[in-house]
Amino acid sequence: YPVFTLKLAAGFKDWLGGDYSYQKASLNIFKRFYFSFFGTMRFETEVGQIWGNGVPYFLLHLPRANQSFAYRTGAFNLMNYQEFAADKYAFLSIEHFFNGFIFNKIPLLRKAKLREVITFKGVYGRLSDANNPNKNPELLQFLRNNEGNSITYTLDSKPYMEASVGVANILKFVRFDVVRRLTYLDNPDVPYMFGVKGMGLRMKVAVEF
């Protein structure tokens, strides 16, 4: 059965030491699908919104990013930390395990019991003018690099998306994924691999049954 998670939060200015007034709400839906010999799918989606005026960016929605070489299921593995901010957002993550549907048809790979996996993740959002430091100099400003340029962006123009193809069950517990960043390739500090911008190799160690 699907799992629904509703989260509510609020801040109150001048109450118990609070500096800001805001309200947050998010709804997360998680489900596993079983397709017999075709494998299993992990599906997760979430929508959320933050209400308030002048809410500092660190209290907004900052999509979970990962700049390490370890693959994280619940994060964007080619997104930089605090790269995007939004006060209204929608998130989608799909991870499909083929459980040998392809590799079992190849004799050498069948003997190694390798498992194939593909993923897709995306997030889209908006940042209202009232909470956008770029339009309100009095707000706490986004982080900047050594050149003085902001390293935090909005998602107003298009969603951030990335996809990966991986091989799991290597030596029973190692997984490698080739991850491709699909959008916002012109942002600074986008990872490279083999001269291709927006591509990286990530590893995960886990015991899967």
PDB file of C-alpha atoms in Angstrom:
ATOM      1  CA  TYR A   1       0.000   0.000   0.000  1.00  0.00           C
ATOM      2  CA  PRO A   2       1.178   3.567  -0.546  1.00  0.00           C
ATOM      3  CA  VAL A   3       2.515   5.481   2.441  1.00  0.00           C
ATOM      4  CA  PHE A   4       1.281   9.062   2.864  1.00  0.00           C
ATOM      5  CA  THR A   5       3.252  11.451   5.069  1.00  0.00           C
ATOM      6  CA  LEU A   6       1.901  14.899   5.883  1.00  0.00           C
ATOM      7  CA  LYS A   7       4.248  17.355   7.604  1.00  0.00           C
ATOM      8  CA  LEU A   8       3.251  20.701   9.106  1.00  0.00           C
ATOM      9  CA  ALA A   9       5.539  23.256  10.718  1.00  0.00           C
ATOM     10  CA  ALA A  10       5.366  26.871  11.778  1.00  0.00           C
ATOM     11  CA  GLY A  11       7.554  29.614  13.165  1.00  0.00           C
ATOM     12  CA  PHE A  12       6.336  32.476  15.338  1.00  0.00           C
ATOM     13  CA  LYS A  13       8.252  35.719  15.619  1.00  0.00           C
ATOM     14  CA  ASP A  14       8.983  36.905  19.175  1.00  0.00           C
ATOM     15  CA  TRP A  15       7.641  33.665  20.683  1.00  0.00           C
ATOM     16  CA  LEU A  16      10.073  31.300  22.431  1.00  0.00           C
ATOM     17  CA  GLY A  17      12.954  33.094  20.761  1.00  0.00           C
ATOM     18  CA  GLY A  18      11.575  32.899  17.237  1.00  0.00           C
ATOM     19  CA  ASP A  19      12.900  35.423  14.705  1.00  0.00           C
ATOM     20  CA  TYR A  20      10.524  34.736  11.788  1.00  0.00           C
ATOM     21  CA  SER A  21       6.884  33.979  11.150  1.00  0.00           C
ATOM     22  CA  TYR A  22       6.113  31.326   8.541  1.00  0.00           C
ATOM     23  CA  GLN A  23       4.118  28.150   7.905  1.00  0.00           C
ATOM     24  CA  LYS A  24       5.204  24.980   6.086  1.00  0.00           C
ATOM     25  CA  ALA A  25       3.216  22.051   4.703  1.00  0.00           C
ATOM     26  CA  SER A  26       4.305  19.063   2.630  1.00  0.00           C
ATOM     27  CA  LEU A  27       2.692  15.825   1.461  1.00  0.00           C
ATOM     28  CA  ASN A  28       4.900  12.849   0.559  1.00  0.00           C
ATOM     29  CA  ILE A  29       3.654   9.674  -1.173  1.00  0.00           C
ATOM     30  CA  PHE A  30       5.833   6.550  -1.255  1.00  0.00           C
ATOM     31  CA  LYS A  31       4.999   3.263  -2.989  1.00  0.00           C
ATOM     32  CA  ARG A  32       6.779   0.105  -4.141  1.00  0.00           C
ATOM     33  CA  PHE A  33       5.484  -1.605  -7.260  1.00  0.00           C
ATOM     34  CA  TYR A  34       6.147  -5.279  -8.003  1.00  0.00           C
ATOM     35  CA  PHE A  35       6.183  -6.353 -11.652  1.00  0.00           C
ATOM     36  CA  SER A  36       6.918 -10.063 -11.303  1.00  0.00           C
ATOM     37  CA  PHE A  37       9.846 -11.053 -13.548  1.00  0.00           C
ATOM     38  CA  PHE A  38      10.246  -7.419 -14.739  1.00  0.00           C
ATOM     39  CA  GLY A  39      11.487  -6.273 -11.324  1.00  0.00           C
ATOM     40  CA  THR A  40      10.403  -3.716  -8.741  1.00  0.00           C
ATOM     41  CA  MET A  41       9.977   0.047  -8.732  1.00  0.00           C
ATOM     42  CA  ARG A  42      10.478   2.526  -5.919  1.00  0.00           C
ATOM     43  CA  PHE A  43       8.203   5.539  -6.464  1.00  0.00           C
ATOM     44  CA  GLU A  44       8.220   8.711  -4.381  1.00  0.00           C
ATOM     45  CA  THR A  45       6.659  12.111  -4.931  1.00  0.00           C
ATOM     46  CA  GLU A  46       6.237  15.158  -2.726  1.00  0.00           C
ATOM     47  CA  VAL A  47       4.644  18.590  -2.939  1.00  0.00           C
ATOM     48  CA  GLY A  48       5.097  21.399  -0.465  1.00  0.00           C
ATOM     49  CA  GLN A  49       4.702  25.096   0.179  1.00  0.00           C
ATOM     50  CA  ILE A  50       6.028  27.708   2.598  1.00  0.00           C
ATOM     51  CA  TRP A  51       3.963  30.758   3.511  1.00  0.00           C
ATOM     52  CA  GLY A  52       5.433  33.966   4.877  1.00  0.00           C
ATOM     53  CA  ASN A  53       7.112  37.221   3.909  1.00  0.00           C
ATOM     54  CA  GLY A  54      10.842  37.715   4.248  1.00  0.00           C
ATOM     55  CA  VAL A  55      11.539  34.095   5.167  1.00  0.00           C
ATOM     56  CA  PRO A  56      15.347  33.558   5.071  1.00  0.00           C
ATOM     57  CA  TYR A  57      16.538  31.165   2.394  1.00  0.00           C
ATOM     58  CA  PHE A  58      17.795  28.544   4.858  1.00  0.00           C
ATOM     59  CA  LEU A  59      14.180  28.049   6.010  1.00  0.00           C
ATOM     60  CA  LEU A  60      12.923  27.625   2.454  1.00  0.00           C
ATOM     61  CA  HIS A  61      12.896  24.321   0.591  1.00  0.00           C
ATOM     62  CA  LEU A  62      16.476  23.433  -0.360  1.00  0.00           C
ATOM     63  CA  PRO A  63      16.412  20.199  -2.402  1.00  0.00           C
ATOM     64  CA  ARG A  64      18.601  17.491  -0.874  1.00  0.00           C
ATOM     65  CA  ALA A  65      21.923  17.554  -2.715  1.00  0.00           C
ATOM     66  CA  ASN A  66      24.951  15.273  -2.632  1.00  0.00           C
ATOM     67  CA  GLN A  67      28.499  16.304  -3.522  1.00  0.00           C
ATOM     68  CA  SER A  68      30.190  13.117  -2.295  1.00  0.00           C
ATOM     69  CA  PHE A  69      31.067  10.075  -4.400  1.00  0.00           C
ATOM     70  CA  ALA A  70      28.611   7.919  -2.470  1.00  0.00           C
ATOM     71  CA  TYR A  71      25.233   7.406  -4.163  1.00  0.00           C
ATOM     72  CA  ARG A  72      22.303   8.608  -2.041  1.00  0.00           C
ATOM     73  CA  THR A  73      18.831   7.379  -2.913  1.00  0.00           C
ATOM     74  CA  GLY A  74      17.001  10.327  -1.362  1.00  0.00           C
ATOM     75  CA  ALA A  75      19.208  13.070  -2.812  1.00  0.00           C
ATOM     76  CA  PHE A  76      20.196  14.630  -6.130  1.00  0.00           C
ATOM     77  CA  ASN A  77      23.641  13.176  -6.722  1.00  0.00           C
ATOM     78  CA  LEU A  78      24.933  15.832  -9.151  1.00  0.00           C
ATOM     79  CA  MET A  79      23.384  18.851  -7.442  1.00  0.00           C
ATOM     80  CA  ASN A  80      25.572  21.143  -5.335  1.00  0.00           C
ATOM     81  CA  TYR A  81      24.636  21.970  -1.766  1.00  0.00           C
ATOM     82  CA  GLN A  82      22.176  24.895  -1.502  1.00  0.00           C
ATOM     83  CA  GLU A  83      22.155  25.225  -5.288  1.00  0.00           C
ATOM     84  CA  PHE A  84      18.386  25.838  -5.462  1.00  0.00           C
ATOM     85  CA  ALA A  85      15.754  27.374  -3.209  1.00  0.00           C
ATOM     86  CA  ALA A  86      11.966  27.502  -3.480  1.00  0.00           C
ATOM     87  CA  ASP A  87       8.923  28.215  -1.338  1.00  0.00           C
ATOM     88  CA  LYS A  88       6.628  26.091  -3.518  1.00  0.00           C
ATOM     89  CA  TYR A  89       7.870  22.808  -5.003  1.00  0.00           C
ATOM     90  CA  ALA A  90       7.078  19.385  -6.444  1.00  0.00           C
ATOM     91  CA  PHE A  91       9.493  16.436  -6.318  1.00  0.00           C
ATOM     92  CA  LEU A  92       9.552  13.078  -8.128  1.00  0.00           C
ATOM     93  CA  SER A  93      11.867  10.071  -7.771  1.00  0.00           C
ATOM     94  CA  ILE A  94      11.594   6.774  -9.651  1.00  0.00           C
ATOM     95  CA  GLU A  95      14.055   3.918  -9.133  1.00  0.00           C
ATOM     96  CA  HIS A  96      13.523   0.661 -11.041  1.00  0.00           C
ATOM     97  CA  PHE A  97      15.360  -2.572 -10.193  1.00  0.00           C
ATOM     98  CA  PHE A  98      15.228  -5.073 -13.065  1.00  0.00           C
ATOM     99  CA  ASN A  99      16.432  -7.922 -10.803  1.00  0.00           C
ATOM    100  CA  GLY A 100      18.365  -9.605 -13.604  1.00  0.00           C
ATOM    101  CA  PHE A 101      15.696  -9.242 -16.301  1.00  0.00           C
ATOM    102  CA  ILE A 102      18.407  -8.122 -18.768  1.00  0.00           C
ATOM    103  CA  PHE A 103      21.668  -9.474 -17.313  1.00  0.00           C
ATOM    104  CA  ASN A 104      20.297 -12.984 -16.764  1.00  0.00           C
ATOM    105  CA  LYS A 105      20.042 -13.361 -20.535  1.00  0.00           C
ATOM    106  CA  ILE A 106      23.848 -12.904 -20.823  1.00  0.00           C
ATOM    107  CA  PRO A 107      25.675 -16.068 -19.622  1.00  0.00           C
ATOM    108  CA  LEU A 108      28.699 -14.431 -17.940  1.00  0.00           C
ATOM    109  CA  LEU A 109      26.613 -11.742 -16.274  1.00  0.00           C
ATOM    110  CA  ARG A 110      24.008 -14.288 -15.165  1.00  0.00           C
ATOM    111  CA  LYS A 111      26.704 -16.259 -13.358  1.00  0.00           C
ATOM    112  CA  ALA A 112      27.921 -13.107 -11.585  1.00  0.00           C
ATOM    113  CA  LYS A 113      24.318 -12.370 -10.475  1.00  0.00           C
ATOM    114  CA  LEU A 114      24.631  -8.695 -11.325  1.00  0.00           C
ATOM    115  CA  ARG A 115      21.518  -6.546 -11.145  1.00  0.00           C
ATOM    116  CA  GLU A 116      20.589  -3.582 -13.316  1.00  0.00           C
ATOM    117  CA  VAL A 117      18.898  -0.424 -12.024  1.00  0.00           C
ATOM    118  CA  ILE A 118      17.774   2.866 -13.573  1.00  0.00           C
ATOM    119  CA  THR A 119      16.628   6.050 -11.844  1.00  0.00           C
ATOM    120  CA  PHE A 120      15.039   9.377 -12.609  1.00  0.00           C
ATOM    121  CA  LYS A 121      14.702  12.324 -10.230  1.00  0.00           C
ATOM    122  CA  GLY A 122      13.319  15.789 -10.716  1.00  0.00           C
ATOM    123  CA  VAL A 123      12.224  18.834  -8.735  1.00  0.00           C
ATOM    124  CA  TYR A 124      10.407  21.962  -9.853  1.00  0.00           C
ATOM    125  CA  GLY A 125       9.561  24.993  -7.786  1.00  0.00           C
ATOM    126  CA  ARG A 126       8.869  28.691  -7.472  1.00  0.00           C
ATOM    127  CA  LEU A 127      10.282  31.375  -5.228  1.00  0.00           C
ATOM    128  CA  SER A 128       7.953  34.278  -4.513  1.00  0.00           C
ATOM    129  CA  ASP A 129       9.243  37.834  -4.731  1.00  0.00           C
ATOM    130  CA  ALA A 130       8.638  38.319  -1.005  1.00  0.00           C
ATOM    131  CA  ASN A 131      11.190  35.601  -0.161  1.00  0.00           C
ATOM    132  CA  ASN A 132      13.658  36.181  -2.982  1.00  0.00           C
ATOM    133  CA  PRO A 133      16.918  37.836  -1.791  1.00  0.00           C
ATOM    134  CA  ASN A 134      17.694  38.853  -5.370  1.00  0.00           C
ATOM    135  CA  LYS A 135      14.667  41.165  -5.265  1.00  0.00           C
ATOM    136  CA  ASN A 136      14.907  42.227  -1.620  1.00  0.00           C
ATOM    137  CA  PRO A 137      18.311  43.566  -0.525  1.00  0.00           C
ATOM    138  CA  GLU A 138      17.153  43.696   3.097  1.00  0.00           C
ATOM    139  CA  LEU A 139      16.785  39.880   3.229  1.00  0.00           C
ATOM    140  CA  LEU A 140      19.570  37.514   4.172  1.00  0.00           C
ATOM    141  CA  GLN A 141      21.381  37.069   0.864  1.00  0.00           C
ATOM    142  CA  PHE A 142      22.214  33.836  -0.927  1.00  0.00           C
ATOM    143  CA  LEU A 143      25.722  32.449  -0.537  1.00  0.00           C
ATOM    144  CA  ARG A 144      28.287  33.765  -3.016  1.00  0.00           C
ATOM    145  CA  ASN A 145      31.477  32.373  -4.490  1.00  0.00           C
ATOM    146  CA  ASN A 146      34.905  33.978  -4.473  1.00  0.00           C
ATOM    147  CA  GLU A 147      33.957  36.093  -7.507  1.00  0.00           C
ATOM    148  CA  GLY A 148      30.958  37.510  -5.661  1.00  0.00           C
ATOM    149  CA  ASN A 149      28.359  35.640  -7.723  1.00  0.00           C
ATOM    150  CA  SER A 150      25.415  33.903  -6.082  1.00  0.00           C
ATOM    151  CA  ILE A 151      25.637  30.104  -5.987  1.00  0.00           C
ATOM    152  CA  THR A 152      21.948  29.640  -5.150  1.00  0.00           C
ATOM    153  CA  TYR A 153      19.302  29.786  -7.878  1.00  0.00           C
ATOM    154  CA  THR A 154      15.552  29.523  -8.308  1.00  0.00           C
ATOM    155  CA  LEU A 155      13.747  26.801 -10.260  1.00  0.00           C
ATOM    156  CA  ASP A 156      11.344  29.168 -11.994  1.00  0.00           C
ATOM    157  CA  SER A 157      12.539  28.565 -15.565  1.00  0.00           C
ATOM    158  CA  LYS A 158      12.539  24.739 -15.621  1.00  0.00           C
ATOM    159  CA  PRO A 159      12.843  21.704 -13.341  1.00  0.00           C
ATOM    160  CA  TYR A 160      16.134  20.248 -12.211  1.00  0.00           C
ATOM    161  CA  MET A 161      16.401  16.678 -13.503  1.00  0.00           C
ATOM    162  CA  GLU A 162      18.930  13.862 -13.392  1.00  0.00           C
ATOM    163  CA  ALA A 163      18.933  10.193 -14.403  1.00  0.00           C
ATOM    164  CA  SER A 164      21.252   7.250 -13.826  1.00  0.00           C
ATOM    165  CA  VAL A 165      22.029   3.749 -14.993  1.00  0.00           C
ATOM    166  CA  GLY A 166      23.586   1.408 -12.451  1.00  0.00           C
ATOM    167  CA  VAL A 167      24.879  -2.078 -11.794  1.00  0.00           C
ATOM    168  CA  ALA A 168      24.113  -3.534  -8.367  1.00  0.00           C
ATOM    169  CA  ASN A 169      24.944  -6.702  -6.446  1.00  0.00           C
ATOM    170  CA  ILE A 170      28.657  -6.455  -7.340  1.00  0.00           C
ATOM    171  CA  LEU A 171      30.370  -8.780  -4.840  1.00  0.00           C
ATOM    172  CA  LYS A 172      26.909  -8.977  -3.216  1.00  0.00           C
ATOM    173  CA  PHE A 173      26.949  -5.459  -1.732  1.00  0.00           C
ATOM    174  CA  VAL A 174      28.456  -2.856  -4.119  1.00  0.00           C
ATOM    175  CA  ARG A 175      26.545  -0.721  -6.596  1.00  0.00           C
ATOM    176  CA  PHE A 176      27.916   1.704  -9.217  1.00  0.00           C
ATOM    177  CA  ASP A 177      25.796   4.318 -10.995  1.00  0.00           C
ATOM    178  CA  VAL A 178      26.628   6.556 -13.936  1.00  0.00           C
ATOM    179  CA  VAL A 179      24.596   9.693 -13.206  1.00  0.00           C
ATOM    180  CA  ARG A 180      23.653  12.284 -15.836  1.00  0.00           C
ATOM    181  CA  ARG A 181      22.524  15.770 -14.945  1.00  0.00           C
ATOM    182  CA  LEU A 182      19.935  16.813 -17.530  1.00  0.00           C
ATOM    183  CA  THR A 183      19.295  20.499 -16.813  1.00  0.00           C
ATOM    184  CA  TYR A 184      21.039  23.618 -15.476  1.00  0.00           C
ATOM    185  CA  LEU A 185      24.316  22.537 -17.029  1.00  0.00           C
ATOM    186  CA  ASP A 186      25.473  26.169 -17.264  1.00  0.00           C
ATOM    187  CA  ASN A 187      25.556  26.640 -13.498  1.00  0.00           C
ATOM    188  CA  PRO A 188      29.044  26.870 -11.987  1.00  0.00           C
ATOM    189  CA  ASP A 189      30.817  23.847 -10.494  1.00  0.00           C
ATOM    190  CA  VAL A 190      28.807  21.280 -12.436  1.00  0.00           C
ATOM    191  CA  PRO A 191      30.699  17.923 -12.219  1.00  0.00           C
ATOM    192  CA  TYR A 192      32.566  16.493 -15.207  1.00  0.00           C
ATOM    193  CA  MET A 193      33.439  12.920 -16.118  1.00  0.00           C
ATOM    194  CA  PHE A 194      35.436  11.870 -19.203  1.00  0.00           C
ATOM    195  CA  GLY A 195      35.128  15.443 -20.470  1.00  0.00           C
ATOM    196  CA  VAL A 196      31.310  15.345 -20.349  1.00  0.00           C
ATOM    197  CA  LYS A 197      29.725  18.111 -18.315  1.00  0.00           C
ATOM    198  CA  GLY A 198      26.989  16.975 -15.988  1.00  0.00           C
ATOM    199  CA  MET A 199      28.085  13.360 -15.671  1.00  0.00           C
ATOM    200  CA  GLY A 200      29.510  11.510 -12.667  1.00  0.00           C
ATOM    201  CA  LEU A 201      30.166   8.083 -11.189  1.00  0.00           C
ATOM    202  CA  ARG A 202      28.715   7.260  -7.790  1.00  0.00           C
ATOM    203  CA  MET A 203      29.032   4.185  -5.562  1.00  0.00           C
ATOM    204  CA  LYS A 204      26.757   2.695  -2.937  1.00  0.00           C
ATOM    205  CA  VAL A 205      27.478  -0.073  -0.465  1.00  0.00           C
ATOM    206  CA  ALA A 206      24.414  -1.965   0.737  1.00  0.00           C
ATOM    207  CA  VAL A 207      23.309  -5.516   1.396  1.00  0.00           C
ATOM    208  CA  GLU A 208      20.223  -6.222  -0.697  1.00  0.00           C
ATOM    209  CA  PHE A 209      18.093  -9.352  -0.722  1.00  0.00           C
TER     210      PHE A 209
END
